[in-house]
Each structure stands twice: as C-alpha cells, then as structure tokens.
C-alpha cells in the first residue's frame, strides 16, 4: 500500500536520525521494521482458516524430516490421527519432531513452514495466554553461544534483542549452572553463557510466559517458557573467573514503538476475525512480499475448480502484484482475464472488486500515456465506487486527482 510505504519511509528516516545521535544516548531500544512485519504476519496466519488439506500438508512436511524408524515417526502418526487444540502445549513439550521443526521454523522465520504450523501456533499461544504467569519472576538459562553472536550482544548493551522462537528457562540457578559445568570442553568459537532474566507480566504489551507445571505436574516445576517473538533488553554482560559470561536481561515491550502503531492500523483494516487464505495472500502483497504471495496464489488456484468464482479474485491479486512490480503488460493481462472470466461464466463481480479492476486498468493506461482510455476507466471506477455503501470518499478523491 502506498500509505504504508510512506509511513515506513518516514519512520525509517526518523530511526536513521536517531541512530546518528545514538552515541550520546545510554539506551537505544529501537526495533527493526522486520520484527513488526513478521509478528504481524504470524498473527495474521494464525487467524487464517485451517483445513484438512493444511493438516495433511503439515504432516507431509514433517514426515520429510523424520527418520522412519524413530520415535518421532510414531509420534507423527499419533499427531496426524489425534491432534487437538487442548493438547497443543503438551505436544510442544515433547522432545519430538514438533518441538524441533517448529522452533527451527520460527528461528529461521520460514514462512512456508509457519503457514502450515499456524493452527499449532495459535493453539499453543492460546494455552500460554490462558495459563500465563501473573507475578514477576527471575529465571536463568544456560547455553553455548557463538563467539560472534556474543560479541554482537556485548556491543549492544542497553539495546533490545529479539528471540524469534520459544525460549525455555528455569527458576533454579543450580540447574542452569549444572549444564555449563557438566563439560567444560566446548567446540571452538563458542562461549558458555548464563542468561539471567527479569520478567514482569504486568508490563503492558510484553509477551506472556508460563510455568510448564501449570499444564502438567509431571513436568519440571521450575521450567518457564516465553512465547515466540519475545523482546529482551540487555542490561549488562560480565565474564566471571570460570569463563562463564553472565548476561542480565529484562523482558521488554514493543507497545510504544511507532511501527507498532502502523501495524495496528493494518489490523484495523483486516479486522480481528478469521481470515480467508486469499485475504492472507492480500496481506502478503500489501507488505511487498510478492514472491510468497504469488506462490500461495498459484497453490490456491490449483486447489479450486477452474470455474470457481474465486478465480476472479485470484486474477485481481495477480494483477495488483504485477502492477506493484511495474510489470504493466502482465498486470493488464490479469485484469482483462478477470473481466473475460466474468463474461464467460455470467458472474456478477462485487462493486468494490469491479471498481478496483477499472481503477488499475486506468492507472496502467496512464503509465502508458494513453490519456483518453485512462480517463474513461477512472470515470467508470468512480461511477461504481459511488454505488458502494458507505461511499469510499477517499478512493474517489484519489481518482479525481488523476483526472485533473
């Protein structure tokens, strides 16, 4: 969307100005646009309708990564037969294919896999929110960290980091230290790290976290899991005599960030209910993720009948993607194909869709310097927009600017 691109451009300019003066500031909690985009996309895909076809595709994707003779194979078969929303977090807690593939997909931000995992993500998030901790906690996490990443964190003290995947920690510091002290022989270019995290669930907008024992008393009563996409502020990093790096973190929030406000505006546009797969594809297009939008569109078209009325919506989306890429010939082809499909199948196109087609055709003619045809299609678009209730005056005003 032009509006969003303008907003992003202005905010990026603002962040560049702030970054230039960051040397005089002790705290820089700026978050990248990509974080908000990915969080918004994950939120949208979790709301996207989920079908038996999607469940089958998820199982097939996991099957490709599971040893046929392993315990994971048996669990995958059970998952295919009996997965249910009320056991989503139980499935996540198992040391199995789901834990590994889901966290890897979150960490690498593999949208294709996450799209298939969307029901699991929604169900796990729902259970974590339902059982979330309600009082502040202090937890520990030990891990081996690449030296290059540690150096990056050291230079980022006073700034925020983002954990894309779920994050596990423990209330017991001895449990965390035991892992680091078990074997002091580590591979080159890695360091032993102990994270100390202060988390206050009362901070507005912070991601929820949960003690696993609230779901299953047989699990480690000290284990705490933070929801994917959690933000942490790096307070301090010190190296102890043992060679262990102690990193002090605080759970943070993105609620006051300007990018957050921009994506809240997008949420208003798309509502809060369930999304169709075509609506999710439209969101990908609006975020300039054209390759992914095209891929999902082509997959979607293969699953519906060649005579299905939704083919028109697919043609319109393909035309708008080509237009955004400035491929006006291809865009023209798709929009005309939508009109031809309507005629061939005697279909009635919604006024908003038909007006959109005419508006795009007008803009294509305008880019080709065919002024008479452009004016004709702009006038057709205005005529149809005026029949819509409520009348989209902003659309009409934008078109009238083209007619001046």
PDB file of C-alpha atoms in Angstrom, residues 8 48 190 307 365-366 370 394:
ATOM      1  CA  UNK A   8       7.594   3.226   6.727  1.00  0.00           C
ATOM      2  CA  UNK A  48      -6.206 -17.795   8.607  1.00  0.00           C
ATOM      3  CA  UNK A 190      31.632 -20.891  21.246  1.00  0.00           C
ATOM      4  CA  UNK A 307     -14.702 -22.481 -12.942  1.00  0.00           C
ATOM      5  CA  UNK A 365      -3.240   3.280 -19.381  1.00  0.00           C
ATOM      6  CA  UNK A 366      -1.957   6.346 -17.525  1.00  0.00           C
ATOM      7  CA  UNK A 370      -2.925   6.632 -23.109  1.00  0.00           C
ATOM      8  CA  UNK A 394     -11.005   8.682  -0.041  1.00  0.00           C
TER       9      UNK A 394
END
